[in-house]
PDB file of C-alpha atoms in Angstrom:
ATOM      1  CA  UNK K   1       0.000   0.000   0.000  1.00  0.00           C
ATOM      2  CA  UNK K   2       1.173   3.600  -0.980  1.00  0.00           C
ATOM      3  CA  UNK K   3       1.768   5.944   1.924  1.00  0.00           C
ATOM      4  CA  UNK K   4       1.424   9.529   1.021  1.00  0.00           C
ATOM      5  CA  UNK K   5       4.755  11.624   2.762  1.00  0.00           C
ATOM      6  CA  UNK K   6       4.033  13.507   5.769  1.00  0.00           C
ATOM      7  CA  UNK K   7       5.350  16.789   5.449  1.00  0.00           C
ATOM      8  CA  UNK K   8       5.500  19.141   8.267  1.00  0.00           C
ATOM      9  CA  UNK K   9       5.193  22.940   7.946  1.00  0.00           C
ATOM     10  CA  UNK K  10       9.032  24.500   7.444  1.00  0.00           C
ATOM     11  CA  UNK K  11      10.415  27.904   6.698  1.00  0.00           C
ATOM     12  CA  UNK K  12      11.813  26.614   3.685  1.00  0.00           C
ATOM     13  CA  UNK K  13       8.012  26.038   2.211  1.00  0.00           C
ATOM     14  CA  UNK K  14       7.255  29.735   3.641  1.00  0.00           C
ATOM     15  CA  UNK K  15       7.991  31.273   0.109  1.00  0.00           C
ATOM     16  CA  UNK K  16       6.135  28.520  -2.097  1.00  0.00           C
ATOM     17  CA  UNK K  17       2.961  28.718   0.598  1.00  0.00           C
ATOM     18  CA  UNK K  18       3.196  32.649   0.120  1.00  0.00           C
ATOM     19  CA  UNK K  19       3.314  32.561  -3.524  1.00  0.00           C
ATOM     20  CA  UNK K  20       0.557  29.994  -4.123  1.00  0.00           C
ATOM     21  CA  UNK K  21      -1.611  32.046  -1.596  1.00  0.00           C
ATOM     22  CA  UNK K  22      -1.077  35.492  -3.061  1.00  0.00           C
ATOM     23  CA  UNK K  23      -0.648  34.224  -6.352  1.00  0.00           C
ATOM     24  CA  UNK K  24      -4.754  32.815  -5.917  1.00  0.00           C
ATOM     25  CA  UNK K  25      -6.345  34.931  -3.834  1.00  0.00           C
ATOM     26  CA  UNK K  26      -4.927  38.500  -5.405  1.00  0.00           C
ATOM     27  CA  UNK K  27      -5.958  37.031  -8.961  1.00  0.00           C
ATOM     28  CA  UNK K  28      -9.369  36.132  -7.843  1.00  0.00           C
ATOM     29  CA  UNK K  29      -9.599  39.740  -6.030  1.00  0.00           C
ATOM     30  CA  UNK K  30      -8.405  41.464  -9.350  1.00  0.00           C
ATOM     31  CA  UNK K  31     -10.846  39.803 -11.824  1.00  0.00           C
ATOM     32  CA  UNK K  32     -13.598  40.332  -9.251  1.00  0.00           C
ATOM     33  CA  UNK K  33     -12.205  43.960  -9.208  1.00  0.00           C
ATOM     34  CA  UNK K  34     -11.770  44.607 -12.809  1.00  0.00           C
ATOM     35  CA  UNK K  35     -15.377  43.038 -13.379  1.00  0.00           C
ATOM     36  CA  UNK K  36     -16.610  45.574 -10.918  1.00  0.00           C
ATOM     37  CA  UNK K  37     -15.260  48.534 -12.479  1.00  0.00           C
ATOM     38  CA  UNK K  38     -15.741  47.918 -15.756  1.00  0.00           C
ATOM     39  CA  UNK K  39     -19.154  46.090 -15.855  1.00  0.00           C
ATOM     40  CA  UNK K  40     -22.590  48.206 -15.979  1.00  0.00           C
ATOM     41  CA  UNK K  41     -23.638  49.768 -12.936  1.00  0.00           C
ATOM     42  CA  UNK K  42     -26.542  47.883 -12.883  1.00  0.00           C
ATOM     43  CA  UNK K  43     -25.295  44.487 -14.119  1.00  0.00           C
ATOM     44  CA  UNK K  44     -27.102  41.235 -14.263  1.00  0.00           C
ATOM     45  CA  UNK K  45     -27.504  38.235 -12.287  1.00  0.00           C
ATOM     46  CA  UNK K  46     -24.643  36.291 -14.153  1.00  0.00           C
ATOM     47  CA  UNK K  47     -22.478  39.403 -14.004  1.00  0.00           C
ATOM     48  CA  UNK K  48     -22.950  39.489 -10.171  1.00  0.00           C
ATOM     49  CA  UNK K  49     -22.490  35.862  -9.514  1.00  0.00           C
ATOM     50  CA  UNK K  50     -19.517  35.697 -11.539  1.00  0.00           C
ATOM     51  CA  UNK K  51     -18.035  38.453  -9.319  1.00  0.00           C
ATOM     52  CA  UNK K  52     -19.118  37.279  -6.431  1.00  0.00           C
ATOM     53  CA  UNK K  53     -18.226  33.611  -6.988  1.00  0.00           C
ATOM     54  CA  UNK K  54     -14.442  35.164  -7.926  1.00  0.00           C
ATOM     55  CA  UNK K  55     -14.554  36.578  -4.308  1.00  0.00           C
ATOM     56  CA  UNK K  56     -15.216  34.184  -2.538  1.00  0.00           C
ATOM     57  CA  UNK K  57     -12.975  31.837  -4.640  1.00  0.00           C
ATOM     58  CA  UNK K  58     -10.405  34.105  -3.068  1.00  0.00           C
ATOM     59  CA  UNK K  59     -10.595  33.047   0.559  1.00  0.00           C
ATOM     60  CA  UNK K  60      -9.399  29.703  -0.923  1.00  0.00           C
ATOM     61  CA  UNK K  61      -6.234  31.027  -1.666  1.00  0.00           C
ATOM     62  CA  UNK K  62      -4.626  30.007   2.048  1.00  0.00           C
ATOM     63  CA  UNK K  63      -6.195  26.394   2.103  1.00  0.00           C
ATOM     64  CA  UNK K  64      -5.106  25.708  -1.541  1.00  0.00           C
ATOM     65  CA  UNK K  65      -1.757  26.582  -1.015  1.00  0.00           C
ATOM     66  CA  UNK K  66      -1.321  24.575   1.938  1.00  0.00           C
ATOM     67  CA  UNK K  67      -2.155  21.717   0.645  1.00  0.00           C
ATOM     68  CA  UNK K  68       0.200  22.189  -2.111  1.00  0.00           C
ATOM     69  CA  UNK K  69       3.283  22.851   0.093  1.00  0.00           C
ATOM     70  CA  UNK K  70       2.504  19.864   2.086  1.00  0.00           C
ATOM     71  CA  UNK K  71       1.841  17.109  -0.511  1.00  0.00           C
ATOM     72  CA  UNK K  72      -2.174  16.569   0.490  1.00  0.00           C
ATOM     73  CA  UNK K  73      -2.732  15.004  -3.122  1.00  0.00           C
ATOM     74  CA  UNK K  74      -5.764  12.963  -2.017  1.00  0.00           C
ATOM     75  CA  UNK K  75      -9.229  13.699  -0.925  1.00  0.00           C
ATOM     76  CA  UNK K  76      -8.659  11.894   2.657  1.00  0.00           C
ATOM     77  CA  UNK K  77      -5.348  13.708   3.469  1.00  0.00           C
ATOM     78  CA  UNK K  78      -7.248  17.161   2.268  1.00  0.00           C
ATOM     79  CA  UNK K  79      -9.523  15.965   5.431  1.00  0.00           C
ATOM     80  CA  UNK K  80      -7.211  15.114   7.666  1.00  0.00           C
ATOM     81  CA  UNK K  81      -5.519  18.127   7.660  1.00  0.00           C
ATOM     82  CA  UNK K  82      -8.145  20.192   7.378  1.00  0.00           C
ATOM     83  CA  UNK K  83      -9.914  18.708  10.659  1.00  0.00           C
ATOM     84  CA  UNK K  84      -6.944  17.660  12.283  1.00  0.00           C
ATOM     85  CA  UNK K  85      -6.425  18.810  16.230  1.00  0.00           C
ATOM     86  CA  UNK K  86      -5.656  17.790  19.775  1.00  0.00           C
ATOM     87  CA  UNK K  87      -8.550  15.463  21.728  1.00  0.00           C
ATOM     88  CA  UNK K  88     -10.663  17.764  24.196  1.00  0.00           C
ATOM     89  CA  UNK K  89      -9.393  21.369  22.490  1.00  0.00           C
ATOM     90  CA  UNK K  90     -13.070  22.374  22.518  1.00  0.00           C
ATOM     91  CA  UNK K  91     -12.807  23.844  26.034  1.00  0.00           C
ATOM     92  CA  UNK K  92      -9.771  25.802  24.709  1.00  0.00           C
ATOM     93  CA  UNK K  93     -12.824  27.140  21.753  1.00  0.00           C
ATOM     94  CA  UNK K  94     -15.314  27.563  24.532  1.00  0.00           C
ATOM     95  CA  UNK K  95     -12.858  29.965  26.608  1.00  0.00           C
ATOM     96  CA  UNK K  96     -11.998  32.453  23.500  1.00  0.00           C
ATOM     97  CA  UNK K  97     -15.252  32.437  22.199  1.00  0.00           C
ATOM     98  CA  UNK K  98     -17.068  33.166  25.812  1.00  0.00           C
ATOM     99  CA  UNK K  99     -14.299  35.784  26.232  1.00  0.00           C
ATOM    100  CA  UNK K 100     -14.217  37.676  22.729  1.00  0.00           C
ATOM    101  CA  UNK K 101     -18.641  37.652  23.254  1.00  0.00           C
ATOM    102  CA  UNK K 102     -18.418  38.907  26.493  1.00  0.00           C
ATOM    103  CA  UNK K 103     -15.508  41.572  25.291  1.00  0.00           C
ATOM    104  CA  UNK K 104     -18.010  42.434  22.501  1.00  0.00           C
ATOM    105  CA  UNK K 105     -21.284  42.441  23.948  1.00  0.00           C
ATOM    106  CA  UNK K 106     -20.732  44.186  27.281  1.00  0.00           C
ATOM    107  CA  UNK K 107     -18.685  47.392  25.316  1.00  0.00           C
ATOM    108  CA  UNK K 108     -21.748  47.714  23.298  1.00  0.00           C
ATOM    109  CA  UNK K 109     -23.756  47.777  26.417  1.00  0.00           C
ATOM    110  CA  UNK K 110     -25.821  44.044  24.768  1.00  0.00           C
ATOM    111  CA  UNK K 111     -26.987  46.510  22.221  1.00  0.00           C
ATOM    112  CA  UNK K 112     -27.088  44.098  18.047  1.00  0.00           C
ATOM    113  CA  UNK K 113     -28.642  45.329  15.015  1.00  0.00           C
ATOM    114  CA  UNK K 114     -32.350  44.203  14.318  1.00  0.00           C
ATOM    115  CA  UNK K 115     -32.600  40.675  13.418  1.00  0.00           C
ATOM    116  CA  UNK K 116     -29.265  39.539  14.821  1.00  0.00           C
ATOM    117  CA  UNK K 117     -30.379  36.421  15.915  1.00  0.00           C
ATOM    118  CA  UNK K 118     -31.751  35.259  11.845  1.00  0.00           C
ATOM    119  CA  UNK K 119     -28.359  36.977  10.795  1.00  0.00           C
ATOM    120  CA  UNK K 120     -25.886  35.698  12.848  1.00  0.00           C
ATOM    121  CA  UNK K 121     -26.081  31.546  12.186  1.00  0.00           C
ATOM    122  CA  UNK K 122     -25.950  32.756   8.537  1.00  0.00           C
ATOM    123  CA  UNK K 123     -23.548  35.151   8.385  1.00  0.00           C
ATOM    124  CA  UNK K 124     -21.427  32.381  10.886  1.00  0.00           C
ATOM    125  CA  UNK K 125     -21.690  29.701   8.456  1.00  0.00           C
ATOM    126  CA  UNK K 126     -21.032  31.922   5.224  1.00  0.00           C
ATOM    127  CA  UNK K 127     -17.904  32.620   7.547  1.00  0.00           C
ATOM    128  CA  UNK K 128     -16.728  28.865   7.841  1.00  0.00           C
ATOM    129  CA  UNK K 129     -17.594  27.591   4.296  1.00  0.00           C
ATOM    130  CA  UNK K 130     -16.587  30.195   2.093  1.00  0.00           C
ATOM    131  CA  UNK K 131     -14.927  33.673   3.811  1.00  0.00           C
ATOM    132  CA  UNK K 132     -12.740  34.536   6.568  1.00  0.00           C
ATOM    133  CA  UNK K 133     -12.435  31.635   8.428  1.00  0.00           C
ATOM    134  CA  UNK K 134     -10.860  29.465   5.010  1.00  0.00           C
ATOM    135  CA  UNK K 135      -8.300  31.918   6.327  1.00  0.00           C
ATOM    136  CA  UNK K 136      -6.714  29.880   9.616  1.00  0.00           C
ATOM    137  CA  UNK K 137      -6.030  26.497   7.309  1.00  0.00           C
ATOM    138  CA  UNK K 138      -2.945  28.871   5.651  1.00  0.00           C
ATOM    139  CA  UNK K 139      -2.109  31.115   8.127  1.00  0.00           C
ATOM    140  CA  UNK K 140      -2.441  29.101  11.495  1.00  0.00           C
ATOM    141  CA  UNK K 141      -2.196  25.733  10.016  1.00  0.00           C
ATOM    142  CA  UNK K 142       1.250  26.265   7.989  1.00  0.00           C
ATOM    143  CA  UNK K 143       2.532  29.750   8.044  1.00  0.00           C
ATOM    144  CA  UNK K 144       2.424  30.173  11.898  1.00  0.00           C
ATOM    145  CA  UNK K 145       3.898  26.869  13.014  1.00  0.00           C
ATOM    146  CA  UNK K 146       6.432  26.994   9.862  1.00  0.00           C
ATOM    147  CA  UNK K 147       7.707  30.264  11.726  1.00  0.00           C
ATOM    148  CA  UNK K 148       7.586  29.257  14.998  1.00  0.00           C
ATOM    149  CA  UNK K 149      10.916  26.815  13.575  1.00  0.00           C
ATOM    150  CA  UNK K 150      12.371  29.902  13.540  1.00  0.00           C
ATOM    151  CA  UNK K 151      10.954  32.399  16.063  1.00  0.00           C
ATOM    152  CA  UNK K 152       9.559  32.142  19.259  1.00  0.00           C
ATOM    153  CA  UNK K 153       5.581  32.501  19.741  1.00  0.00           C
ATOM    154  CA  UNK K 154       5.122  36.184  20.179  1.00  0.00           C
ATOM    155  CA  UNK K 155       7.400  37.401  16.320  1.00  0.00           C
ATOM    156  CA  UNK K 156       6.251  34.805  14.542  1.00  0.00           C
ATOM    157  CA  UNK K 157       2.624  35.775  15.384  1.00  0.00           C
ATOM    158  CA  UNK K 158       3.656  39.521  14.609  1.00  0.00           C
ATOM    159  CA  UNK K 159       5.423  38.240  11.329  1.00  0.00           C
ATOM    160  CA  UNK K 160       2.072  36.364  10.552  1.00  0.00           C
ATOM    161  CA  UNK K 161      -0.570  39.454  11.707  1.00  0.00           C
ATOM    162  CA  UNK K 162       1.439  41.711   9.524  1.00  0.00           C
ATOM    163  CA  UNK K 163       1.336  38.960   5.767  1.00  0.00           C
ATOM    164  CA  UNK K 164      -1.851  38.521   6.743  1.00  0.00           C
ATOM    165  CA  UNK K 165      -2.808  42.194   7.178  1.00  0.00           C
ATOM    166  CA  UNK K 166      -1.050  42.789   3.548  1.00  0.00           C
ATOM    167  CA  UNK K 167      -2.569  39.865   1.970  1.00  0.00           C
ATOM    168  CA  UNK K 168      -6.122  41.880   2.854  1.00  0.00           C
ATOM    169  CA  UNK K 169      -4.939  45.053   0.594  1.00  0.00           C
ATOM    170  CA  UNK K 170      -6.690  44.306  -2.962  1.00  0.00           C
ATOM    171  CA  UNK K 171     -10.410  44.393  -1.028  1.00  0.00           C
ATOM    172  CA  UNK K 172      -9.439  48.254  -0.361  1.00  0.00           C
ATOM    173  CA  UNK K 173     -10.143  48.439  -3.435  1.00  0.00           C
ATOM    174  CA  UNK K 174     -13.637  46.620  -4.290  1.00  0.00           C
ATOM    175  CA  UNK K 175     -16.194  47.913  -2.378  1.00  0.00           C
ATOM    176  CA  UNK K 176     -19.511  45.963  -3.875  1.00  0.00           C
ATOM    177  CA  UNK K 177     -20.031  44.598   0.083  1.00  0.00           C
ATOM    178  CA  UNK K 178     -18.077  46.842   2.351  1.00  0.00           C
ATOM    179  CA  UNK K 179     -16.425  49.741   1.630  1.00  0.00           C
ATOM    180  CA  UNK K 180     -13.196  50.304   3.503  1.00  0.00           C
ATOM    181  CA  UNK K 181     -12.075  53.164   2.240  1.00  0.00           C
ATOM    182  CA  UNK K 182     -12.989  55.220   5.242  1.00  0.00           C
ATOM    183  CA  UNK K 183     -10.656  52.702   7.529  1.00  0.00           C
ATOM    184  CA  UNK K 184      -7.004  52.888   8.701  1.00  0.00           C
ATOM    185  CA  UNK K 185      -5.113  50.536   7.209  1.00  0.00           C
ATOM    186  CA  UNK K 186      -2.627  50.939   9.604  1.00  0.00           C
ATOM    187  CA  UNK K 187      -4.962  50.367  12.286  1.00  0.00           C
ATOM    188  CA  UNK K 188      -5.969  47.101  10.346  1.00  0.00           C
ATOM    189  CA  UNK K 189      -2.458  46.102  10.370  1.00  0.00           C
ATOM    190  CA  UNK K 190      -2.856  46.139  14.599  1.00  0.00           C
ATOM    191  CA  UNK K 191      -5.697  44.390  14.590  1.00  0.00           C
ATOM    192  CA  UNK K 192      -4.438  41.581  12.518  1.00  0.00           C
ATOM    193  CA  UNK K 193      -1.828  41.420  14.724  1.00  0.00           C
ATOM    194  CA  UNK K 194      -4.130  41.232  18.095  1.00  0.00           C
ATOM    195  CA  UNK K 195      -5.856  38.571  15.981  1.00  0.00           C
ATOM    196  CA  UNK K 196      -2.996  36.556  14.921  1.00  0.00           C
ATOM    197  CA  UNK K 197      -1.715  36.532  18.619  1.00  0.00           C
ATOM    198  CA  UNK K 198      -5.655  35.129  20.073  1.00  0.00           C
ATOM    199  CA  UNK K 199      -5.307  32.846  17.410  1.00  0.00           C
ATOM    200  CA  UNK K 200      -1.629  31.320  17.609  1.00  0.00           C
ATOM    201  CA  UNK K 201      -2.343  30.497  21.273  1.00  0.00           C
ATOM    202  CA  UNK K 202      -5.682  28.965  20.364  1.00  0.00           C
ATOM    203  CA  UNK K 203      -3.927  27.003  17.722  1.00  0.00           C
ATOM    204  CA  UNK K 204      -1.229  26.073  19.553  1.00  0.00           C
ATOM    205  CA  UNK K 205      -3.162  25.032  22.270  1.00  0.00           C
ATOM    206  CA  UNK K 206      -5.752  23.030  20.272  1.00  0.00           C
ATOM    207  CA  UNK K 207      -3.360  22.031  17.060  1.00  0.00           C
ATOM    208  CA  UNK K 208      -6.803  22.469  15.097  1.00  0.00           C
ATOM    209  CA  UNK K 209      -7.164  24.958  12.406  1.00  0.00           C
ATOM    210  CA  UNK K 210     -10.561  24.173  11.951  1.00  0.00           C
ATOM    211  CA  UNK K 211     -11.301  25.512  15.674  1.00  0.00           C
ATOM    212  CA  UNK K 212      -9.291  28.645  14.445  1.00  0.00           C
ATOM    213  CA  UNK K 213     -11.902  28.643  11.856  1.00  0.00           C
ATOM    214  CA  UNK K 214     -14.713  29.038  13.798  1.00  0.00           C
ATOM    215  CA  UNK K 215     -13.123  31.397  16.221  1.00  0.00           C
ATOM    216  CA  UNK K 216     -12.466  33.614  13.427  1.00  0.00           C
ATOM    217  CA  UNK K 217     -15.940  33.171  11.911  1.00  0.00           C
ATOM    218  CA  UNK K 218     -17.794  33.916  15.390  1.00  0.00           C
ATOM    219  CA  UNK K 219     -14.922  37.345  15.457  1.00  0.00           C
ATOM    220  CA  UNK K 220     -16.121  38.417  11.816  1.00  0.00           C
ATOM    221  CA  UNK K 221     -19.639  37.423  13.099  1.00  0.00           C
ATOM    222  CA  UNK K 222     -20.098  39.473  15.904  1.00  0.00           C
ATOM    223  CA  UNK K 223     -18.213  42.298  13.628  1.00  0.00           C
ATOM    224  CA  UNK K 224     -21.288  42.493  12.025  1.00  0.00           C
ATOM    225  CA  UNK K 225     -24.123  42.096  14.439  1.00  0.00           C
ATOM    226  CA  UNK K 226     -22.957  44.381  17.820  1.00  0.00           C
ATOM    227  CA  UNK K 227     -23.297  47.897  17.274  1.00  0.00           C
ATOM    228  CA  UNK K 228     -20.494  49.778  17.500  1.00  0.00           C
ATOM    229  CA  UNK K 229     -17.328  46.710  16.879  1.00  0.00           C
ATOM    230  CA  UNK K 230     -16.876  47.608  13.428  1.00  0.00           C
ATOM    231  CA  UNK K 231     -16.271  51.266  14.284  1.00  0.00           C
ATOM    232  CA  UNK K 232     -14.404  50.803  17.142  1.00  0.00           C
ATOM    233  CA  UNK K 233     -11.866  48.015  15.505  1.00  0.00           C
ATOM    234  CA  UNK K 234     -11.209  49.689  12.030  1.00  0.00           C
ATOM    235  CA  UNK K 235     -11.806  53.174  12.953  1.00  0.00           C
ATOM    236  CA  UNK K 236     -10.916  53.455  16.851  1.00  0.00           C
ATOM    237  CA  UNK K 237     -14.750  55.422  17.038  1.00  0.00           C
ATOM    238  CA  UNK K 238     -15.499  54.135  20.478  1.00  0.00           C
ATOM    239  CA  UNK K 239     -18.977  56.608  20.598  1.00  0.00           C
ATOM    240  CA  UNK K 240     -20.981  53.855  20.883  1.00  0.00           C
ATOM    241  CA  UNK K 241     -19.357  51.614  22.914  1.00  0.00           C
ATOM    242  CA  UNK K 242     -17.922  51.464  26.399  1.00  0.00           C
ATOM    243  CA  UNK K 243     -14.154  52.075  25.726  1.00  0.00           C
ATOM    244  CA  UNK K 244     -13.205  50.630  29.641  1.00  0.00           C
ATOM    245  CA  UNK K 245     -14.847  47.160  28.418  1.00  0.00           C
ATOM    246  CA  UNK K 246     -13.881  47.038  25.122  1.00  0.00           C
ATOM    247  CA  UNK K 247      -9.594  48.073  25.133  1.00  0.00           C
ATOM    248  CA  UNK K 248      -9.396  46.356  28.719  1.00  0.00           C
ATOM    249  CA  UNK K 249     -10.951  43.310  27.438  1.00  0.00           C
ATOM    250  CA  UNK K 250      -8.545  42.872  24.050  1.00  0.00           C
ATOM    251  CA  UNK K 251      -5.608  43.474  26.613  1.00  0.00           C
ATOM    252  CA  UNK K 252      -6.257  41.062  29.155  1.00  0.00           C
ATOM    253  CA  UNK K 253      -7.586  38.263  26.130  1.00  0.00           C
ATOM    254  CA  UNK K 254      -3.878  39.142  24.644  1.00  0.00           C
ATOM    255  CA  UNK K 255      -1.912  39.116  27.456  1.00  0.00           C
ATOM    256  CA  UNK K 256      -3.752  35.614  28.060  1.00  0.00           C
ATOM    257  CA  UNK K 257      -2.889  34.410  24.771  1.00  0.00           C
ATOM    258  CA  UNK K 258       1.070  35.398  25.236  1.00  0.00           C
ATOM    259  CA  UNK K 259       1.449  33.601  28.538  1.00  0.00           C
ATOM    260  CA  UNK K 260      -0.411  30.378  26.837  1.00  0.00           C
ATOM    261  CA  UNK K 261       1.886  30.918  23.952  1.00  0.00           C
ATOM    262  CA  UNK K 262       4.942  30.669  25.834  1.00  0.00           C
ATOM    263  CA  UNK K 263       3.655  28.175  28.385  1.00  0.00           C
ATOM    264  CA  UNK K 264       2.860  25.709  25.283  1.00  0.00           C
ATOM    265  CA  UNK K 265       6.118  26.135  25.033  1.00  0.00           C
ATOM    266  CA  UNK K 266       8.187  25.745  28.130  1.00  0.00           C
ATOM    267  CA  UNK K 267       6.079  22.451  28.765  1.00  0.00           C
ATOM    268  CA  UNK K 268       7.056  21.055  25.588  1.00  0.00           C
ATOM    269  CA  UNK K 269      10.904  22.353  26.237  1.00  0.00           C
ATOM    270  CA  UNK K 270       9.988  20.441  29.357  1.00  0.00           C
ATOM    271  CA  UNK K 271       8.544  16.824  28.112  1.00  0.00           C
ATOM    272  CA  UNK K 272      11.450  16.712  25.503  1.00  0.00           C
ATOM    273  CA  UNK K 273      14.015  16.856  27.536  1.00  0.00           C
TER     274      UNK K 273
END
């Protein structure tokens, strides 16, 4: 019987993975773009699903190139990786997911936009299968431990908040389903950051991108549905939220996430010597 090759995530793949991700995802992002701009301004359904189905296609871009760097040839391996973890991480889930909502929820004073409760399991699912959270199987599951070979928890998290912040740029630039041209990119490069550090620990704690996934879903998620997130995480307009809850929150969540970074660690310094 033929074994497919296990192959780890290394920084020597960290090039290849980055050019198969860009390479996708910025491709997808400029057709969808170009379509966009120089399509009717009222264009038709196949217009519009065309453009849409290129954006979407995009989030793939991570995932895809993944599997490429690490040999998953066959539909089983694909699997594997993709919903591979630790036994019991979904405590780990439970914990930054509880935290994050509470963060959220008591800085907006438990104050959604009408309907939240329809919009939210959609919005969280669209989020898994198809958006944001395709994200975590490229950046946590092979950029973040591939530079953790090199670095220690806390720069290779940085190094990862800030590709992943730049990887974001073309969708500054199509605005069919948000416009974020009024935010600080800048400030987007911070919270990518903040993000990449939650999600390291999470990741390193569980070994699951898949969990990463959904943490990053429910983040975009609640984004959407608590008045006064968006504003306050790409814009720093904390006028209608509680600023106390919201910065204190982040801070203690990161701080969290560092010492469970580096205490990953030191135990497994520990158990292999």
């Amino acid at each position: 019987m033929n074994r497919e090759t296990i192959i780890k995530p290394e920084p020597k793949l960290i090039w290849p993975f980055l050019a198969w991700n860009f390479g996708w995802s910025w491709s997808c992002w400029l057709l969808a773009i170009l379509l966009k701009n120089l399509g009717p301004e009222n264009p038709s359904t196949v217009h519009l699903t065309l453009e849409l189905s290129l954006y979407s296609l995009s989030f793939f871009g991570p995932l895809l190139a993944s599997l490429i760097v690490l040999k998953k040839r066959s539909f089983k391996a694909s699997l594997s990786f993709i919903f591979s973890g630790k036994k019991d991480s979904w405590p780990y889930l439970l914990i930054f997911g509880g935290a994050l909502t509470a963060i959220f929820v008591l800085a907006a004073g438990g104050r959604m936009i009408d309907n939240a409760l329809v919009i939210s399991p959609l919005f969280f699912i669209l989020s898994i299968i198809l958006s944001g959270g395709l994200e975590e199987f490229g950046w946590r599951g092979f950029l973040q431990p591939a530079l953790e070979k090199k670095f220690s928890f806390l720069p290779a998290s940085l190094i990862t908040g800030i590709i992943w912040a730049i990887w974001h740029i073309p969708l500054w630039f199509y605005d069919r389903l948000q416009d974020r041209s009024q935010y600080s990119f800048p400030l987007f490069i911070v919270t990518c950051i903040i993000l990449a550090i939650w999600l390291a620990a999470l990741y390193k704690k569980t070994q699951s991108a898949f969990i990463c996934n959904l943490f990053h879903s429910l983040f975009n998620t609640l984004n959407l549905v608590v008045i006064g997130i968006s504003q306050s995480v790409f814009s720093l307009d904390f006028s209608q939220i509680n600023p106390f809850f919201y910065l204190g929150g982040i801070a203690i969540l990161t701080l969290y996430s560092i010492y469970l970074g580096y205490q990953t660690d030191k135990r497994k310094n520990i158990s292999s010597d």
